[in-house]
PDB file of C-alpha atoms and ligand atoms in Angstrom:
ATOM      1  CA  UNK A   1     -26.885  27.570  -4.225  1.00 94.00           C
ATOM      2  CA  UNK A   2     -25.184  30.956  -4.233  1.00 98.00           C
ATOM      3  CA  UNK A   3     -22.613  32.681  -6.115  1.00 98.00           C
ATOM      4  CA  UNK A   4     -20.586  35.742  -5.254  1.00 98.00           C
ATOM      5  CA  UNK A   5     -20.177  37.572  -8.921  1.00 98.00           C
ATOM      6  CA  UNK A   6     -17.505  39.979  -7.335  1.00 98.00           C
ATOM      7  CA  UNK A   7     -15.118  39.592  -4.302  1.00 98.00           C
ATOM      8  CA  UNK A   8     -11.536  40.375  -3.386  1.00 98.00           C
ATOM      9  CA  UNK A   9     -10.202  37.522  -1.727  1.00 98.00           C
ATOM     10  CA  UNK A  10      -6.642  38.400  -2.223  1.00 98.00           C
ATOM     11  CA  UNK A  11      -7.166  41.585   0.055  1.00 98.00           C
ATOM     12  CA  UNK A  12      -4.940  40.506   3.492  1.00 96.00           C
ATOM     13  CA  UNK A  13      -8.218  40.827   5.432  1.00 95.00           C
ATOM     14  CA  UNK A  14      -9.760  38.186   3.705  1.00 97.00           C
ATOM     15  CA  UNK A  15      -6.695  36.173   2.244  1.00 96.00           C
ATOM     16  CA  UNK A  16      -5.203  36.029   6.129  1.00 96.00           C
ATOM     17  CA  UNK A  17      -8.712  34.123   7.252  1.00 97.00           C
ATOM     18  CA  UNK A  18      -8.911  31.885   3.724  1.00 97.00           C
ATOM     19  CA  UNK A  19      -9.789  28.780   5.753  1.00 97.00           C
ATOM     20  CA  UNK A  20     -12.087  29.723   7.764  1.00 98.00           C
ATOM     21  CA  UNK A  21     -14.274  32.055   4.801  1.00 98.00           C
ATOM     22  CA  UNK A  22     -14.383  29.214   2.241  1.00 98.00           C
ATOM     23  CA  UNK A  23     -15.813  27.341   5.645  1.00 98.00           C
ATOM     24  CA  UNK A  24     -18.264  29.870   5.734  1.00 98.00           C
ATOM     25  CA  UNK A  25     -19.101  29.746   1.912  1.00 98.00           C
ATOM     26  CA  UNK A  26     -20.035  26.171   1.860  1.00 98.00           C
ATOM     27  CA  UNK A  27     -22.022  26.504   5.135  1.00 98.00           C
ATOM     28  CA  UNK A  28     -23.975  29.053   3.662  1.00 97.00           C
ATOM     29  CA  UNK A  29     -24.307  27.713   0.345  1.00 98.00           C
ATOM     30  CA  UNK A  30     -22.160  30.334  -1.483  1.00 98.00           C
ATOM     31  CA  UNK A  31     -20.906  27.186  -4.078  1.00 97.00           C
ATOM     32  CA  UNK A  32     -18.864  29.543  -5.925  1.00 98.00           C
ATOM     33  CA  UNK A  33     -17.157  32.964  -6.255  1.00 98.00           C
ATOM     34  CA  UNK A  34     -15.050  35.175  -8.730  1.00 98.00           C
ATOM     35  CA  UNK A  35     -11.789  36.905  -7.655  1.00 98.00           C
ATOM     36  CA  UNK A  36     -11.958  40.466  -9.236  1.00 98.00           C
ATOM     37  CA  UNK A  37      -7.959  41.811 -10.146  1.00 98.00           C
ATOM     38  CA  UNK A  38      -7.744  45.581  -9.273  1.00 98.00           C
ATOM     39  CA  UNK A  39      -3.871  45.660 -10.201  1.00 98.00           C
ATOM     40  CA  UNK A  40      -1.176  43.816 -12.120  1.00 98.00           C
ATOM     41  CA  UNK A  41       1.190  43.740  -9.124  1.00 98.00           C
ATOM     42  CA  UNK A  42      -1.516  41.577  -7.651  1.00 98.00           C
ATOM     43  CA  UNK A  43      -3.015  39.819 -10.686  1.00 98.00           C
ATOM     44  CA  UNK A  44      -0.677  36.988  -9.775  1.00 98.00           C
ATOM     45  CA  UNK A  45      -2.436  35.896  -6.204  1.00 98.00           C
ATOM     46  CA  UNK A  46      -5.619  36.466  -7.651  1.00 98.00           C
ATOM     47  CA  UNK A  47      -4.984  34.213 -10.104  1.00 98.00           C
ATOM     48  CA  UNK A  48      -3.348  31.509  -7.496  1.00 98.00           C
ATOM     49  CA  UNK A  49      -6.437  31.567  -5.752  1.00 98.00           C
ATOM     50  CA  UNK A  50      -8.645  30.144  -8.757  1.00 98.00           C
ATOM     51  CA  UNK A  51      -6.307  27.615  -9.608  1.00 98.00           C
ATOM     52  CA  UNK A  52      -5.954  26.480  -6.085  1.00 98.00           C
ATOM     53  CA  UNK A  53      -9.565  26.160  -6.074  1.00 98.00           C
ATOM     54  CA  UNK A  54     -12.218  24.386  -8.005  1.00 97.00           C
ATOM     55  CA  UNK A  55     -14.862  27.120  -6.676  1.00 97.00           C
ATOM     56  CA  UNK A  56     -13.200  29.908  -7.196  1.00 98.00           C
ATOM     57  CA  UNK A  57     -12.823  31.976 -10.511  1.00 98.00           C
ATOM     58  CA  UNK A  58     -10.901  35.033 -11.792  1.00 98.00           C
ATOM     59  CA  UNK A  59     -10.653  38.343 -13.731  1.00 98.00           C
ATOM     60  CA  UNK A  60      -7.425  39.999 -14.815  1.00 98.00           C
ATOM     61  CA  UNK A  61      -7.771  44.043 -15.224  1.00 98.00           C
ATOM     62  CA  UNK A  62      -6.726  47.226 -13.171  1.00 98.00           C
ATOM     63  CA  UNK A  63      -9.393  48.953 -10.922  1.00 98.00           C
ATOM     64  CA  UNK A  64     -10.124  52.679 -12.295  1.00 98.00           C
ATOM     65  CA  UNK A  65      -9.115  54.082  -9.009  1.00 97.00           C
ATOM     66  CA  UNK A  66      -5.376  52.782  -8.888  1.00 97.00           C
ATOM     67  CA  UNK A  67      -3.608  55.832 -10.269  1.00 96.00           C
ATOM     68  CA  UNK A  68       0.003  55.013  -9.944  1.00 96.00           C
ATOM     69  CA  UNK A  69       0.091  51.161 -10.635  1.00 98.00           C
ATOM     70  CA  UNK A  70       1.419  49.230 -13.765  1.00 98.00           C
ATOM     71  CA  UNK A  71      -0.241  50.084 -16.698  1.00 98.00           C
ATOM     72  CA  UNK A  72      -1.607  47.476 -19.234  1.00 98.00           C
ATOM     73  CA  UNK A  73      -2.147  47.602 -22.595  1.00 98.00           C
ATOM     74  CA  UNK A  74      -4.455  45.583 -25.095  1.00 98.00           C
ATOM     75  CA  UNK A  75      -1.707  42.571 -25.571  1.00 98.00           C
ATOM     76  CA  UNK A  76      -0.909  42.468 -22.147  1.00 98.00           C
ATOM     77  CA  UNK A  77      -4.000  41.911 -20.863  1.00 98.00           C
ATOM     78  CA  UNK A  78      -5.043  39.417 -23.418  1.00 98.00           C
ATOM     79  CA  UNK A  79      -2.118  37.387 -22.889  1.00 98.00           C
ATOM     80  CA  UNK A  80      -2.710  37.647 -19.207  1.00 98.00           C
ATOM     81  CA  UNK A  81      -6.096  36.347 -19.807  1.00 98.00           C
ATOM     82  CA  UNK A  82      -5.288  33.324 -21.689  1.00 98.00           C
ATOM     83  CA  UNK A  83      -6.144  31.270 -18.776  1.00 97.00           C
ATOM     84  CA  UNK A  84      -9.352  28.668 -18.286  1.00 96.00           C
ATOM     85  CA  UNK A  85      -9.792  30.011 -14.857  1.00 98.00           C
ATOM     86  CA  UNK A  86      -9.526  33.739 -15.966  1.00 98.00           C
ATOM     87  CA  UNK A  87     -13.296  34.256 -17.105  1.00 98.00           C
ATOM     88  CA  UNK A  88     -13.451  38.236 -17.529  1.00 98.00           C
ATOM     89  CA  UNK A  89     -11.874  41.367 -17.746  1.00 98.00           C
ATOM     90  CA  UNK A  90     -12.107  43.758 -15.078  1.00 98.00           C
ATOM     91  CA  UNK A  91     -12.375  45.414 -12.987  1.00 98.00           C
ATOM     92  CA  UNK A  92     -12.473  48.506 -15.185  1.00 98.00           C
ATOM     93  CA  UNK A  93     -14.350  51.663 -16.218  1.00 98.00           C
ATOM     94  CA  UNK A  94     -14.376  55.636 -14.415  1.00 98.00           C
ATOM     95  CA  UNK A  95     -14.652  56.905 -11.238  1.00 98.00           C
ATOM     96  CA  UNK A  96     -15.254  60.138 -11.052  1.00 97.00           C
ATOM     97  CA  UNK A  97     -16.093  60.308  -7.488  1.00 96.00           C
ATOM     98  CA  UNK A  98     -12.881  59.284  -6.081  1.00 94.00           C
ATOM     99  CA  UNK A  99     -11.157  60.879  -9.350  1.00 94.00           C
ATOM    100  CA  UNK A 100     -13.100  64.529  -9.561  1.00 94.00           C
ATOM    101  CA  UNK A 101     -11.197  65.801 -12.494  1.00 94.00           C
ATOM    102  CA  UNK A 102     -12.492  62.816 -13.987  1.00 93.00           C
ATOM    103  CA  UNK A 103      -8.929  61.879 -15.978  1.00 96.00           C
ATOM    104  CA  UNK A 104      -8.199  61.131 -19.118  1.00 97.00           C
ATOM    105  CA  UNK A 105      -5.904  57.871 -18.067  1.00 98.00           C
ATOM    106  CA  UNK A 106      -9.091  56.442 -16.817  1.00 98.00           C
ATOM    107  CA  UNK A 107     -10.543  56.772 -20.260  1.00 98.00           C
ATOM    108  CA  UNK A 108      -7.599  55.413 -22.013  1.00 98.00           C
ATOM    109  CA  UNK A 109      -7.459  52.392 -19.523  1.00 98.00           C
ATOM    110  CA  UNK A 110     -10.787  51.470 -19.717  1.00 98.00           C
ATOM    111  CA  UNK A 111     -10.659  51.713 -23.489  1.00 98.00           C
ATOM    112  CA  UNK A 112      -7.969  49.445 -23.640  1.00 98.00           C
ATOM    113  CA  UNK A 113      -9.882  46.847 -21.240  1.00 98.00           C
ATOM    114  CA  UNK A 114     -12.555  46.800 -24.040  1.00 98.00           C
ATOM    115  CA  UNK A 115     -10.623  46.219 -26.510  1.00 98.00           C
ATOM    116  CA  UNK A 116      -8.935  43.040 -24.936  1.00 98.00           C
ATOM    117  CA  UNK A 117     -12.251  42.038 -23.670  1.00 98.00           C
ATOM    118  CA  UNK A 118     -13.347  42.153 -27.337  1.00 98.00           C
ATOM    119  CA  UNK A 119     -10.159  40.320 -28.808  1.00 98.00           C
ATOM    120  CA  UNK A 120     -10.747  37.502 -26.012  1.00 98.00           C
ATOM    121  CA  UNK A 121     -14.295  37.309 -25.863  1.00 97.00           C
ATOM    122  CA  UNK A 122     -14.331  37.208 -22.173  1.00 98.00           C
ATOM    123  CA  UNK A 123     -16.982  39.644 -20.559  1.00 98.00           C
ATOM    124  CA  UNK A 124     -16.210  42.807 -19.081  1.00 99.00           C
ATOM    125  CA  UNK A 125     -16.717  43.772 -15.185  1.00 99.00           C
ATOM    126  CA  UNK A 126     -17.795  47.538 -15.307  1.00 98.00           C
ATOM    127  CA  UNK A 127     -17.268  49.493 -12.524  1.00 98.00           C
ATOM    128  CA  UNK A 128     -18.886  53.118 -12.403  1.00 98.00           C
ATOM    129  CA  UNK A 129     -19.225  55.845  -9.930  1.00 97.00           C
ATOM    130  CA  UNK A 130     -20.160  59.315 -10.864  1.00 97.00           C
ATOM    131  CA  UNK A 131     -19.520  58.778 -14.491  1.00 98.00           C
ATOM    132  CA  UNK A 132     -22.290  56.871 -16.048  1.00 98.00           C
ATOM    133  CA  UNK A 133     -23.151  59.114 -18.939  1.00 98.00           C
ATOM    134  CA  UNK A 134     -18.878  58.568 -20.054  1.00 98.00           C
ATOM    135  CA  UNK A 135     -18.927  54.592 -18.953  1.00 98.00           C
ATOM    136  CA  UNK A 136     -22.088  54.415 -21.418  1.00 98.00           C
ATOM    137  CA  UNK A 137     -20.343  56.814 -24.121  1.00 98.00           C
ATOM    138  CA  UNK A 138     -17.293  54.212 -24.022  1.00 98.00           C
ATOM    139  CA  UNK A 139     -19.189  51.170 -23.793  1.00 98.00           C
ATOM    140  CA  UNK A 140     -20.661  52.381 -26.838  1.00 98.00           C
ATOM    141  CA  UNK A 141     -17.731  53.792 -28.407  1.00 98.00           C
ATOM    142  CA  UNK A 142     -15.209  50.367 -28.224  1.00 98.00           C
ATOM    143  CA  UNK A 143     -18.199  48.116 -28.945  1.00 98.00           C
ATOM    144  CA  UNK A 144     -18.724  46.720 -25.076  1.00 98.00           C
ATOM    145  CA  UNK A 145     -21.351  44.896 -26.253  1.00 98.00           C
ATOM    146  CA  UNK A 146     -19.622  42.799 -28.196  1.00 98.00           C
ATOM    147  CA  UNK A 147     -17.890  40.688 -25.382  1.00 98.00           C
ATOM    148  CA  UNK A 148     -20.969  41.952 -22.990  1.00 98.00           C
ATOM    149  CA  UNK A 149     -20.289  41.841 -19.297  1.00 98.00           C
ATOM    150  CA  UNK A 150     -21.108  42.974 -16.086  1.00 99.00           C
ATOM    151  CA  UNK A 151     -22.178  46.578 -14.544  1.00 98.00           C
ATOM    152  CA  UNK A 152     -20.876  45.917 -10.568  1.00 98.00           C
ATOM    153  CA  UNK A 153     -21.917  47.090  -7.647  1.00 98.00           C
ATOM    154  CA  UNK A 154     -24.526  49.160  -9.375  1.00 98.00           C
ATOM    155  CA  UNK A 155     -25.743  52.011  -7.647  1.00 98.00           C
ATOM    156  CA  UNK A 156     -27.361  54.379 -10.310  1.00 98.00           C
ATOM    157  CA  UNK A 157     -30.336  54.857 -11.880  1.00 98.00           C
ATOM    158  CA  UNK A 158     -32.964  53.040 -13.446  1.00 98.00           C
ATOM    159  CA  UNK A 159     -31.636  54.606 -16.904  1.00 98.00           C
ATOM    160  CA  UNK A 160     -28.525  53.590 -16.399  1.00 98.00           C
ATOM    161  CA  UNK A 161     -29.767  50.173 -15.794  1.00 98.00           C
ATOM    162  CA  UNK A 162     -32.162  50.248 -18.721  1.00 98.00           C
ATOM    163  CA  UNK A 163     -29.069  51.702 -21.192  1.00 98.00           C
ATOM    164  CA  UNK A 164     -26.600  48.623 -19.718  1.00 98.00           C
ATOM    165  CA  UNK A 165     -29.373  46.196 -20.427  1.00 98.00           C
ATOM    166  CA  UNK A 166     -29.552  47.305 -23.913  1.00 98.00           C
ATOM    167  CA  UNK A 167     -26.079  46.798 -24.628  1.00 98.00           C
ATOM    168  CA  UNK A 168     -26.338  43.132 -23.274  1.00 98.00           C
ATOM    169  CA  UNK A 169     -24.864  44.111 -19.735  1.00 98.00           C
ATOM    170  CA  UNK A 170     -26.349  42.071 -16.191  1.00 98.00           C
ATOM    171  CA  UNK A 171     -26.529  44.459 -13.531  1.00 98.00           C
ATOM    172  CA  UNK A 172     -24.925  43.093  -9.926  1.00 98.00           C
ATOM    173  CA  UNK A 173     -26.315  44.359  -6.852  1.00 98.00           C
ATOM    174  CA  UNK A 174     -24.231  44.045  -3.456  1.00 98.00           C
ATOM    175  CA  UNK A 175     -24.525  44.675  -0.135  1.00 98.00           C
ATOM    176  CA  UNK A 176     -25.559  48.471  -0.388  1.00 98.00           C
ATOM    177  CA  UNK A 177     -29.111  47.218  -1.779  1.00 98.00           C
ATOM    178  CA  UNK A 178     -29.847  46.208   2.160  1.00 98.00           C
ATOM    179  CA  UNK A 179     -29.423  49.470   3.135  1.00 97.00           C
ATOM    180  CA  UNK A 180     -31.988  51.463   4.676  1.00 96.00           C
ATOM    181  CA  UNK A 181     -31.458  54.291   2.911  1.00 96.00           C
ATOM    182  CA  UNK A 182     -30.808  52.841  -0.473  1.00 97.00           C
ATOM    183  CA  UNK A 183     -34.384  53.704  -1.540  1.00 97.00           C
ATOM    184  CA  UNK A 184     -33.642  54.234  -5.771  1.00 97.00           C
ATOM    185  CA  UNK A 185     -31.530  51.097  -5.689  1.00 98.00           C
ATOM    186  CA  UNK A 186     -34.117  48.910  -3.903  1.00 98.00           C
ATOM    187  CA  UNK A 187     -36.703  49.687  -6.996  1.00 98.00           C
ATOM    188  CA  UNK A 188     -34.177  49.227  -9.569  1.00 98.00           C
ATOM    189  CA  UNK A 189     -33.855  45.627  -7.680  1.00 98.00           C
ATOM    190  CA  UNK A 190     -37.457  45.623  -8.176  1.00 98.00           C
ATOM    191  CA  UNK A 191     -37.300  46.454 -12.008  1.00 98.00           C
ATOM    192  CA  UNK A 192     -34.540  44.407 -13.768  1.00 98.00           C
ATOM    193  CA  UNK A 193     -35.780  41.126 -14.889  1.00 98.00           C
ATOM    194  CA  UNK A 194     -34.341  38.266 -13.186  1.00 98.00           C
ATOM    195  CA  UNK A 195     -32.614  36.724 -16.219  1.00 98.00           C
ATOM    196  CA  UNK A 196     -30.039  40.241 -16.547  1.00 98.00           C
ATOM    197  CA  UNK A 197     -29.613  40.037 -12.636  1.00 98.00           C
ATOM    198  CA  UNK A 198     -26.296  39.035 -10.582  1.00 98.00           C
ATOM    199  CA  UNK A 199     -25.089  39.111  -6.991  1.00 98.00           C
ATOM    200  CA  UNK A 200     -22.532  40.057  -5.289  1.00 98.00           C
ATOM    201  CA  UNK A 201     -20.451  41.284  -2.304  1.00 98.00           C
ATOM    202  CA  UNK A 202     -17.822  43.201  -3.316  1.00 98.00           C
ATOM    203  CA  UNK A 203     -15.779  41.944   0.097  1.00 98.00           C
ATOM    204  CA  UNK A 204     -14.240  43.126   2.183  1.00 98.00           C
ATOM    205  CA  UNK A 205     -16.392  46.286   1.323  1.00 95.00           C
ATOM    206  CA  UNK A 206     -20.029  46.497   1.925  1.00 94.00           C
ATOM    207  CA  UNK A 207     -20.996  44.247   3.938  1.00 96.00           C
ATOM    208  CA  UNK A 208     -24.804  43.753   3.600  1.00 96.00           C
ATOM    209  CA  UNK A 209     -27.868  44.413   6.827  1.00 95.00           C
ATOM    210  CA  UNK A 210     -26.982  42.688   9.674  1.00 95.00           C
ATOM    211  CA  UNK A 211     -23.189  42.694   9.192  1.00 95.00           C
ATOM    212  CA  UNK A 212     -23.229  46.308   8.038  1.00 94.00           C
ATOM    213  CA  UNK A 213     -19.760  47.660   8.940  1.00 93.00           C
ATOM    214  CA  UNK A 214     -17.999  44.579   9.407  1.00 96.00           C
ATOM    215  CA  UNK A 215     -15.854  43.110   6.774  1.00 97.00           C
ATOM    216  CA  UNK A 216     -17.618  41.617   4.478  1.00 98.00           C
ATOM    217  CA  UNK A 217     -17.157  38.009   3.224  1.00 98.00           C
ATOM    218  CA  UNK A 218     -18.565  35.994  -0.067  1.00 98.00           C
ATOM    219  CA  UNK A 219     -20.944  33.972   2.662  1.00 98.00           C
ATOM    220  CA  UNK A 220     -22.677  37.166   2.814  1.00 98.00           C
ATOM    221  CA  UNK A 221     -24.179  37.075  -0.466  1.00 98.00           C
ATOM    222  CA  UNK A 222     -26.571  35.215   0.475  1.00 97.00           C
ATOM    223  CA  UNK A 223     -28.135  38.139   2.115  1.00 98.00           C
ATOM    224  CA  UNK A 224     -28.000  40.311  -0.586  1.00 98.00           C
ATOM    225  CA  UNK A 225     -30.560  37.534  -2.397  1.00 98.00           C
ATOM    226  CA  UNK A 226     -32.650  37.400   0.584  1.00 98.00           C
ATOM    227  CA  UNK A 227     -33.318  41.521   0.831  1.00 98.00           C
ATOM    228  CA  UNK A 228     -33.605  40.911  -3.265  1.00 98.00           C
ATOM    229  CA  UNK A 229     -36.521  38.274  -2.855  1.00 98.00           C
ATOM    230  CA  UNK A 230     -38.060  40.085  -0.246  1.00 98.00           C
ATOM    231  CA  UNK A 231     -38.187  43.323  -2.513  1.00 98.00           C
ATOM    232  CA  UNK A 232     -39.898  41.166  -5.438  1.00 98.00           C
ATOM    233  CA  UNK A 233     -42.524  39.171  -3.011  1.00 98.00           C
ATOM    234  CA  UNK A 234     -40.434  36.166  -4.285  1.00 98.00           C
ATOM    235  CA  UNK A 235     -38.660  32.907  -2.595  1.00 98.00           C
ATOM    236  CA  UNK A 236     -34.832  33.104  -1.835  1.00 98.00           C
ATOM    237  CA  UNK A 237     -34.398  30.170  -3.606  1.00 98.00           C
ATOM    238  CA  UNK A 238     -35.517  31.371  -7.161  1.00 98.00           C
ATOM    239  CA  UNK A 239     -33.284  34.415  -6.815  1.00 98.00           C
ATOM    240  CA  UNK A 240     -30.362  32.153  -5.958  1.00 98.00           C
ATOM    241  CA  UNK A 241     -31.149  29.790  -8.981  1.00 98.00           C
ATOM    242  CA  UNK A 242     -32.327  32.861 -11.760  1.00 98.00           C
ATOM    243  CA  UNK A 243     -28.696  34.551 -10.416  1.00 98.00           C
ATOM    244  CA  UNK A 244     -26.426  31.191 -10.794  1.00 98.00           C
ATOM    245  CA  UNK A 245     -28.254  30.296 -13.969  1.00 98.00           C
ATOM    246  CA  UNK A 246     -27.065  34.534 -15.418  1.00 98.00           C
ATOM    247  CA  UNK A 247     -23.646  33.669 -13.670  1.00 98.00           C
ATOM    248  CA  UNK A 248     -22.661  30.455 -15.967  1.00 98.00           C
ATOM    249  CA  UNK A 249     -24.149  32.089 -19.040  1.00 98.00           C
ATOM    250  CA  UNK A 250     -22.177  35.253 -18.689  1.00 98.00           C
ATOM    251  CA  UNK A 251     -19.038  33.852 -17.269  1.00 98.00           C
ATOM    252  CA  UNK A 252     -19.484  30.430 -19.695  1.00 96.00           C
ATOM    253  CA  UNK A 253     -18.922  28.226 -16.697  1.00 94.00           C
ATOM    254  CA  UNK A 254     -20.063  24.867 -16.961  1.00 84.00           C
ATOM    255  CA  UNK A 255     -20.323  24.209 -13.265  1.00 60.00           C
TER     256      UNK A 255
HETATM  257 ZN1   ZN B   1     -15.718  48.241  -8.074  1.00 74.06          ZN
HETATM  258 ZN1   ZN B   2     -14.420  45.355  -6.641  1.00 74.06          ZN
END
């Protein structure tokens, strides 16, 4: 059994074919998935979906990279999350790469996310690109590891890693860990332990080797576990367990 730690099933590309990719998730094993909220505008069919759907989970937060969207604050988002199917915060954190003058609303937002992940207790999901040194400085700062969470779609170093583990944080690899190229990621793979380790797909992004460049889909995760278990000279199967097992812990899902 599989489960996708981060997808975006309320994106039309995926929400338009809903039938026929939670077909796909059972046939592949995927047994369950969490819908990640990038907006409030949204937050509302993101939401639908896990309560439409035993399997399926969600997170209420605004994506770093949404610049002109509604903006929450700490009460907001805590009384958005006062839902049994809403099991983090998130996504949140700085991105610098699609933000260059790395703002200070980013900051401020992902500040506030802390702070209701903190007054909730629900985990955070981290994202960071081209910021780690200020995504560790806040972490640190607002107490992240107090709620604990999620670094997603990690793509940086082995320090960074190493400093998320410390604060409590699982690190989620996706698709882009399949990659050819992907040479510093593939031995991070290699060095966290399996118990701070989640999966994901991040779809419709990133689809993982052999669907690279199609959209991706939470079936697909299952591929990001294979390339995982092949990197640690270890069966698919313990991967998908170890990863399920970090999933229910972090997310305190009693599948
Ligand atoms: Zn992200
Ligand atoms: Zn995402």
């Amino acid at each position: 059994m599989f489960i996708d730690s981060h997808c975006h099933l309320d994106f039309p590309e995926l929400v338009e074919r809903k039938d026929e990719i939670l077909a796909k998730m059972a046939e592949n094993q995927v047994d369950t998935a969490l819908c990640i909220s990038v907006k409030l505008e949204t937050f509302p069919n993101v939401l639908a979906l896990a309560k439409a759907h035993a399997h399926l989970y969600a997170s209420v937060g605004v994506h770093p990279d949404n610049e002109d969207v509604d903006e929450p604050d700490v009460a907001r988002l805590v009384e958005l999350a006062n839902d049994p199917k809403i099991v983090a915060i998130g996504e949140t954190g700085l991105d610098y790469y699609w933000h260059k003058d790395a703002p200070e609303w980013q900051r401020d937002r992902f500040r506030v996310h802390i702070r209701a992940a903190r007054e909730t207790r629900k985990p955070l999901v981290v994202h960071t690109r081209s910021a780690s040194d200020d995504t560790l400085r806040l972490m640190r700062e607002e107490g992240a590891d107090v709620p604990g969470g999620v670094m997603h779609c990690f793509t940086e170093s082995q320090e960074v890693a190493r400093a998320a583990m410390d604060l409590g944080f699982y690190i989620s690899f996706s698709g882009i860990v399949t990659f050819k190229n992907a040479k510093e990621l593939k031995e991070v793979a290699r060095y966290v332990p399996l118990d701070r380790m989640l999966i994901e797909t991040d779809s419709p992004y990133l689809a993982p080797v052999p669907f690279r460049g199609k959209t991706n889909e939470p079936g697909f995760v299952k591929h990001v576990a294979e390339h995982i278990a092949e990197l640690r000279g270890i069966d698919v199967e313990t991967v998908a367990e170890r990863t399920s097992e970090n999933f229910k812990t972090l997310f305190r899902i009693g599948l």
